[in-house]
Short mmCIF file of C-alpha atoms in Angstrom, two decimals:
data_model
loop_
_atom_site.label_atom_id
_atom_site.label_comp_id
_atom_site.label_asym_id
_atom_site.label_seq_id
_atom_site.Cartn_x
_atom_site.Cartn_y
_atom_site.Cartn_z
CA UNK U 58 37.45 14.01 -12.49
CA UNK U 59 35.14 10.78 -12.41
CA UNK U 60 35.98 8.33 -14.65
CA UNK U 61 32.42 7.80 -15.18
CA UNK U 62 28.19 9.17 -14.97
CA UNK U 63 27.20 7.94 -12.04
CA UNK U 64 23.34 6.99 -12.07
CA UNK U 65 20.08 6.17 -10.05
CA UNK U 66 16.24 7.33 -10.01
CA UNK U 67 14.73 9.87 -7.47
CA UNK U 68 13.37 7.02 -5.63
CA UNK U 69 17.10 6.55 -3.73
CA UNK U 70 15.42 9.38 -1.07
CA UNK U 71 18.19 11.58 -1.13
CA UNK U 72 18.08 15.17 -1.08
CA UNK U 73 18.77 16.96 -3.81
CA UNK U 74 22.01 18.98 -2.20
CA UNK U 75 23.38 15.67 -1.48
CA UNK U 76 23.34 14.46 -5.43
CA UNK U 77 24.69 17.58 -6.70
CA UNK U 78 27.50 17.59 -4.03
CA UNK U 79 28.49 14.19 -4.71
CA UNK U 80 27.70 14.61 -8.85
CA UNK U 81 25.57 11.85 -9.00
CA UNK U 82 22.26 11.99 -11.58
CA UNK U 83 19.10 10.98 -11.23
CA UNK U 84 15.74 10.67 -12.98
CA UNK U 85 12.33 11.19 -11.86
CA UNK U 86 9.39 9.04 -10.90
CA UNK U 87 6.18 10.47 -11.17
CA UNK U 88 2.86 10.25 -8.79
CA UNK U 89 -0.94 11.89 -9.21
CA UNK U 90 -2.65 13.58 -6.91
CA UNK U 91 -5.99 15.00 -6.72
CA UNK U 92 -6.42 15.11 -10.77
CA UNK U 93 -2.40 16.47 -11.52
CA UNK U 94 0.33 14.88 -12.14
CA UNK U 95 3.61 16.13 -10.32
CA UNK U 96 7.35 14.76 -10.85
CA UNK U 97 9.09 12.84 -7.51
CA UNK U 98 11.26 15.71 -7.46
CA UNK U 99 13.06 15.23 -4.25
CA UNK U 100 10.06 17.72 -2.50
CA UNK U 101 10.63 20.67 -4.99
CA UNK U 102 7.19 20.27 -6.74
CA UNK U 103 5.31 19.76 -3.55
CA UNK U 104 7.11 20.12 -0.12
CA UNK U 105 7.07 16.67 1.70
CA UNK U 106 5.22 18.31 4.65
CA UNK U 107 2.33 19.58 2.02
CA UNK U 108 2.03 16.15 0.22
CA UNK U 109 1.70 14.28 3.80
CA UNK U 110 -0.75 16.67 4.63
CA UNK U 111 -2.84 15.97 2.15
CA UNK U 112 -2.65 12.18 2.61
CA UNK U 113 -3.66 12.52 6.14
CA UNK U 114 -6.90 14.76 4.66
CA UNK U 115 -8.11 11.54 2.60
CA UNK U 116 -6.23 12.44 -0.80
CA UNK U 117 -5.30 8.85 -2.27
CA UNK U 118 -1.67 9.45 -4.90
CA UNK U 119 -1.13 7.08 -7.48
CA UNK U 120 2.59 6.61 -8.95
CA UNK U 121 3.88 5.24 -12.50
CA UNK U 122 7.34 4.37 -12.99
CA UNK U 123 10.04 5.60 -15.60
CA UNK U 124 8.91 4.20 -18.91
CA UNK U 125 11.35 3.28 -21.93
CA UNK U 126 11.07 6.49 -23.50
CA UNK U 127 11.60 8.56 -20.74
CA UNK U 128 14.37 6.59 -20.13
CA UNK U 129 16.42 6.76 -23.60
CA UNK U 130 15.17 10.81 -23.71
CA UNK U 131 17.12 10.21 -20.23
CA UNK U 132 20.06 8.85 -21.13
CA UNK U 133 20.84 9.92 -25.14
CA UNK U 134 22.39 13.37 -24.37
CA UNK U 135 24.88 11.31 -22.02
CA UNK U 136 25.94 8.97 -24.98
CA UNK U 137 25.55 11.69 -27.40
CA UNK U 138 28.51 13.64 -25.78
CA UNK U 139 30.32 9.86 -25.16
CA UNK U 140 30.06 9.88 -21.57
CA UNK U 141 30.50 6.07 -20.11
CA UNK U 142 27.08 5.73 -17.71
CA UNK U 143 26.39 3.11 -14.95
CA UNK U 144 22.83 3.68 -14.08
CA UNK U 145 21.32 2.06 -10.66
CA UNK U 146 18.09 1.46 -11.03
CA UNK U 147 15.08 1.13 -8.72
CA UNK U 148 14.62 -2.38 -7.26
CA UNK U 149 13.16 -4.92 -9.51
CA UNK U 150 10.73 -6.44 -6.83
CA UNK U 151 8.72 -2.79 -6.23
CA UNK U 152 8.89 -1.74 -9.68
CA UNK U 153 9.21 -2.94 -13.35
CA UNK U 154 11.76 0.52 -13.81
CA UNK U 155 14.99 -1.40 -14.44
CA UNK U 156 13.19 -3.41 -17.01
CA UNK U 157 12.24 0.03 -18.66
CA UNK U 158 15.75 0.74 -18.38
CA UNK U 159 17.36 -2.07 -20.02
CA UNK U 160 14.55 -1.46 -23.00
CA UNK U 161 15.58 1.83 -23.26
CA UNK U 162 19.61 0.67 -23.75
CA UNK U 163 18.68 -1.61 -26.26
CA UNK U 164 17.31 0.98 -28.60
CA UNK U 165 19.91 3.28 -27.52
CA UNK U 166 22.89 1.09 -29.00
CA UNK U 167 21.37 0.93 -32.09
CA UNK U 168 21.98 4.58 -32.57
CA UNK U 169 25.02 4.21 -30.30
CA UNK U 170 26.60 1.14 -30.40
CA UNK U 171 30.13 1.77 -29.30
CA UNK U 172 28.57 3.45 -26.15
CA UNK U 173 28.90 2.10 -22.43
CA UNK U 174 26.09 2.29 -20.23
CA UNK U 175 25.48 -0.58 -17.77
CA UNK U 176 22.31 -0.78 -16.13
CA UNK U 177 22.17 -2.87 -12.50
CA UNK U 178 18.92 -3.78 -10.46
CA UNK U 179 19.59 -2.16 -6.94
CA UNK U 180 17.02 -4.87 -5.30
CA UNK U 181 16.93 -1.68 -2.92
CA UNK U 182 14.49 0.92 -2.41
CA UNK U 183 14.33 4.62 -0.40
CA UNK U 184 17.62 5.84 1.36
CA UNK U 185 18.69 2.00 1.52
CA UNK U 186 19.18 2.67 -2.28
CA UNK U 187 20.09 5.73 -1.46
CA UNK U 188 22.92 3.90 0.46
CA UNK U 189 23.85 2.05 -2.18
CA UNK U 190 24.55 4.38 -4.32
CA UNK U 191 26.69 6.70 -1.91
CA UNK U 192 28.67 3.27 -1.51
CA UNK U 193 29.15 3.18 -5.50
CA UNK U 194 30.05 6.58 -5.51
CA UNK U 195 32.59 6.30 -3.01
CA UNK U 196 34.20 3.23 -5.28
CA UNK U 197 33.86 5.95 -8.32
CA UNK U 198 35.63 8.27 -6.16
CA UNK U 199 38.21 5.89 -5.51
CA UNK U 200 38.71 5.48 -9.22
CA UNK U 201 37.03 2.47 -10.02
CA UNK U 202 35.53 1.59 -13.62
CA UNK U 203 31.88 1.42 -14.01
CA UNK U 204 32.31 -1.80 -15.01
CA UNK U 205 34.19 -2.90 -11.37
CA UNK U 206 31.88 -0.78 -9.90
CA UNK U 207 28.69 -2.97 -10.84
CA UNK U 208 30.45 -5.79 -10.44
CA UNK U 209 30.28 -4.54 -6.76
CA UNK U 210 26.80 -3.36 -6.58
CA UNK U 211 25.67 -6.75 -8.00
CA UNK U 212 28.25 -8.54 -5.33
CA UNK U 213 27.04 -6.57 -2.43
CA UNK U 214 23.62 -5.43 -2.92
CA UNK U 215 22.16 -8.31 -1.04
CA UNK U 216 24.47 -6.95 2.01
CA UNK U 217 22.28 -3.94 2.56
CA UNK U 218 19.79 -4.28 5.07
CA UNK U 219 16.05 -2.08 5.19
CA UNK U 220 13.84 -2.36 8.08
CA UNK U 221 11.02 -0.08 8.41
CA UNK U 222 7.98 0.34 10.74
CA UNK U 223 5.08 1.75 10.10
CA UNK U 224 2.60 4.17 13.50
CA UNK U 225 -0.13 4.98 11.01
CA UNK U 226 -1.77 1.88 9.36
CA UNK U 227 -4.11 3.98 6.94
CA UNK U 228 -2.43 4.20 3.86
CA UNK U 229 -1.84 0.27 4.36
CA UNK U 230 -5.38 0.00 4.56
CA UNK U 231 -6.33 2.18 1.42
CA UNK U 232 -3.51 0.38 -0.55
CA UNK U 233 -4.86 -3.19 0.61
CA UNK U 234 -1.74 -4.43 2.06
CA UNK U 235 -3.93 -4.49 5.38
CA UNK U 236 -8.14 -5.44 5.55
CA UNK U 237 -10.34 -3.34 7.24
CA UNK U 238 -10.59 -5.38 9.74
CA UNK U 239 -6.98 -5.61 10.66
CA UNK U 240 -6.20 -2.02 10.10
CA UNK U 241 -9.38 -1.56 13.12
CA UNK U 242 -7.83 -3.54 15.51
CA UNK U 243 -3.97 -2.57 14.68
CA UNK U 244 -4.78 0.87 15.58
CA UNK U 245 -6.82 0.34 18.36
CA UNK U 246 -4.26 -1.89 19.70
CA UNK U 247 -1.13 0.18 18.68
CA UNK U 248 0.41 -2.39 16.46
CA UNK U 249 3.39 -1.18 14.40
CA UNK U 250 4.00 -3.41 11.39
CA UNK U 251 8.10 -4.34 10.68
CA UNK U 252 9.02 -5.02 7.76
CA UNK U 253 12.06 -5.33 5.40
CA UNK U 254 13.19 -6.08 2.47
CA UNK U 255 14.09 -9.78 1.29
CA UNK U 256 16.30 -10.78 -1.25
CA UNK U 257 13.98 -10.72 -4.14
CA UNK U 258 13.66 -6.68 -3.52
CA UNK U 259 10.62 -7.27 -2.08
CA UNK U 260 8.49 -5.62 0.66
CA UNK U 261 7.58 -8.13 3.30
CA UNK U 262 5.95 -7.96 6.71
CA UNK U 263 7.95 -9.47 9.37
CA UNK U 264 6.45 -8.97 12.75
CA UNK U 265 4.05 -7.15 14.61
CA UNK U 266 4.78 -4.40 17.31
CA UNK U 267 2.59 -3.68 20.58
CA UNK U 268 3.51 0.03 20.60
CA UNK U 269 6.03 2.40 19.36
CA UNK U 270 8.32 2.06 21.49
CA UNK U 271 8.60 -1.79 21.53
CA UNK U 272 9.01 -1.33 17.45
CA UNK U 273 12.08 1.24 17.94
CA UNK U 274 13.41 -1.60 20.13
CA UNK U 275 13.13 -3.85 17.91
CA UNK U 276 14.17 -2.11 15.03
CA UNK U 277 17.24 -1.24 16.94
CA UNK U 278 17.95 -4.99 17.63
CA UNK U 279 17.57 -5.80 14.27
CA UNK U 280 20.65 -3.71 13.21
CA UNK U 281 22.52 -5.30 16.18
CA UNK U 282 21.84 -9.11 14.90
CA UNK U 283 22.77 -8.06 11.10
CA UNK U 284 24.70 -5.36 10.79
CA UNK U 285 28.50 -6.61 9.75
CA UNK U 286 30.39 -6.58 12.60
CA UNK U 287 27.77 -6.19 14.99
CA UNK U 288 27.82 -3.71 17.50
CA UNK U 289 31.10 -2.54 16.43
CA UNK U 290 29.89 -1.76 12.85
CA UNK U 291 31.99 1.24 11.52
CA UNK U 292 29.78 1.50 8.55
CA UNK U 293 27.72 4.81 7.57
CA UNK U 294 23.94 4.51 8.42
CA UNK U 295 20.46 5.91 6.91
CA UNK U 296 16.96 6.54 8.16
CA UNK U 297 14.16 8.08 5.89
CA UNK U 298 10.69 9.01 7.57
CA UNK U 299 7.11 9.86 6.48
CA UNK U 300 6.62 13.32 8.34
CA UNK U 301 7.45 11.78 11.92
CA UNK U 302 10.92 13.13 12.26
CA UNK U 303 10.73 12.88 16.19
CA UNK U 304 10.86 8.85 15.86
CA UNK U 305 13.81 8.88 13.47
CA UNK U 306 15.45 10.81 16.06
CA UNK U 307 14.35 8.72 18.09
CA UNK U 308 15.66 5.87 15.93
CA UNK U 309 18.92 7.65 15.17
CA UNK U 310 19.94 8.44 18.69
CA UNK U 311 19.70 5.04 19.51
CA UNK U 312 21.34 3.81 17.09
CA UNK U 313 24.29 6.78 17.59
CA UNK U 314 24.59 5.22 21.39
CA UNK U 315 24.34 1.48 20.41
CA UNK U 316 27.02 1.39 17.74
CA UNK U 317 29.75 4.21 18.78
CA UNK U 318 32.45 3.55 15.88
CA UNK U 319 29.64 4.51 12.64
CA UNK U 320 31.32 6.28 10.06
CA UNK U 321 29.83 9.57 10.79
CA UNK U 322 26.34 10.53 12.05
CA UNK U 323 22.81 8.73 11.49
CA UNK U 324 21.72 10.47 8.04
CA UNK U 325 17.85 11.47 8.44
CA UNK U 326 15.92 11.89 5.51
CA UNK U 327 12.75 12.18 4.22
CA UNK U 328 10.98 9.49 2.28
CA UNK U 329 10.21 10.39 -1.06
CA UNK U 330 6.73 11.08 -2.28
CA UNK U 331 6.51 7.64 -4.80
CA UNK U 332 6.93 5.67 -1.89
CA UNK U 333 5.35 7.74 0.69
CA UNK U 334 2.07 7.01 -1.79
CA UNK U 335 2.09 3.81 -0.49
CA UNK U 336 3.14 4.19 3.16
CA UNK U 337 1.42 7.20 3.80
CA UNK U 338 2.76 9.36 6.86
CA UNK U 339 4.65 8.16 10.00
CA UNK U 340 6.88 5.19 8.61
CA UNK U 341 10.51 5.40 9.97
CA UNK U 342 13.30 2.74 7.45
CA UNK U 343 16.52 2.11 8.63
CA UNK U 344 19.46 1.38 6.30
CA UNK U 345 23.01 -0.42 6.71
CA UNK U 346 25.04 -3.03 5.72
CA UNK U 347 25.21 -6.44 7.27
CA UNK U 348 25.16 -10.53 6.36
CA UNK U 349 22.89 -11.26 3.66
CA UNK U 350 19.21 -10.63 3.32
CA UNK U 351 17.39 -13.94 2.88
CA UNK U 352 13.70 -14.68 1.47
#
């Protein structure tokens, strides 16, 4: 029996049979679209093929975050029946969440205040947090406090590496991450935007790709000049995608060939609909753990 509730928000990308199977809990972003409101529900409200769909028809989703109510309505029933909680929270550079969070804690103790729940920023985002938190429930597993297992999350979280790329440069466009102007050109001349994540928990653009195939190769190489151990990195692995399964294969089987001793296959899965609002279809993000991200 774990020793403690593990936590995280539906923005780790994770399917729902994987959460349940590995008793880990999670609360819900939201996003809009077309007039309604629908939770990020790990695809159950609107299947991720349907809600890419109607991206690539012109329909523009909006997200919000968790806010402080929804968070202590969240987490009270957990303290009420004196359950310990360590709750990893969306990163802190894509989302004010985690400061909703540690809000909602605050006014929780009041009511509560012999109860344990820890809140840590993940500075991660998609199946990279996703990764995180398999990591922190493997240390659970292992019987580990909550409080040695955020130590660890806060001690290691800057060892995770995310690199995405991005084939379709419209909902960059529409978000005004990239001008009209640029968007034009980058699709007429096939550019792939890579980017990753820095060590603020930030999005940032990092280089430009001629082509699909050039970004897969450098996506690939990417892993190879960061992940720990290079080539012979024995770690587990994660991709998420915006409806272009094909190029995570893609991604995957290269990856499966370049570093033979990963713990277990290339984990595919689909990129939830918060942040596939604001990458739009045919985005592939690769997950692992390496040196340390820098600025």
């Amino acid at each position: 029996m774990a020793s403690f509730t593990l936590s995280c928000c539906s923005t780790a990308d994770l399917p729902r049979e994987y959460f349940e199977s590995r008793d880990i809990r999670y609360t819900c972003f939201h996003f809009n679209m077309d007039g309604k409101e629908y939770p990020d529900d790990l695809g159950q409200s609107i299947p991720f093929s349907e809600f890419y769909r109607r991206i690539a028809d012109g329909a523009q989703p909006t997200t919000s975050q968790i806010n402080v109510q929804q968070y202590v309505e969240y987490f009270e029933p957990m303290l009420e029946a004196g359950e310990t909680v360590l709750h990893i929270a969306f990163s802190s550079g894509l989302s004010g969440s985690v400061n909703s969070a540690r809000m909602a804690r605050e006014t929780l103790l009041e009511t509560y205040p012999q109860a344990e729940l820890y809140i840590v920023d993940s500075l991660a985002a998609s199946s990279g947090y996703g990764l995180l938190v398999d990591a922190a429930a493997d240390l659970r597993d292992s019987g580990k406090s909550a409080q040695e297992v955020r130590d660890w999350v806060e001690e290691n979280r800057l060892d995770l590496h995310h690199w995405f790329f991005s084939t379709d440069l419209t909902s960059y466009i529409r978000g005004g991450r990239v001008t009209p102007v640029a968007g034009f050109f980058g699709t007429v001349l096939k550019i792939c935007p890579l980017l990753n994540v820095n060590d603020e928990g930030k999005l940032i653009p990092r280089q430009k790709c001629r082509g699909k195939a050039k970004a897969i190769d450098e996506i690939v190489a990417k892993m190879v000049e960061h992940a720990k151990d290079g080539v012979n990195y024995s770690g587990k692995c994660f991709i998420s995608n915006s409806a272009c399964l094909e190029d995570a294969r893609a991604v995957a089987e290269r990856i499966e060939k370049t570093f033979p001793h990963l713990n277990g296959k290339v984990m595919i899965n689909s990129i939830g609909t918060v942040i596939g609002a604001h990458t739009g279809p045919g985005t592939v993000a690769l997950f692992f753990f390496g040196d340390k991200r820098g600025a």
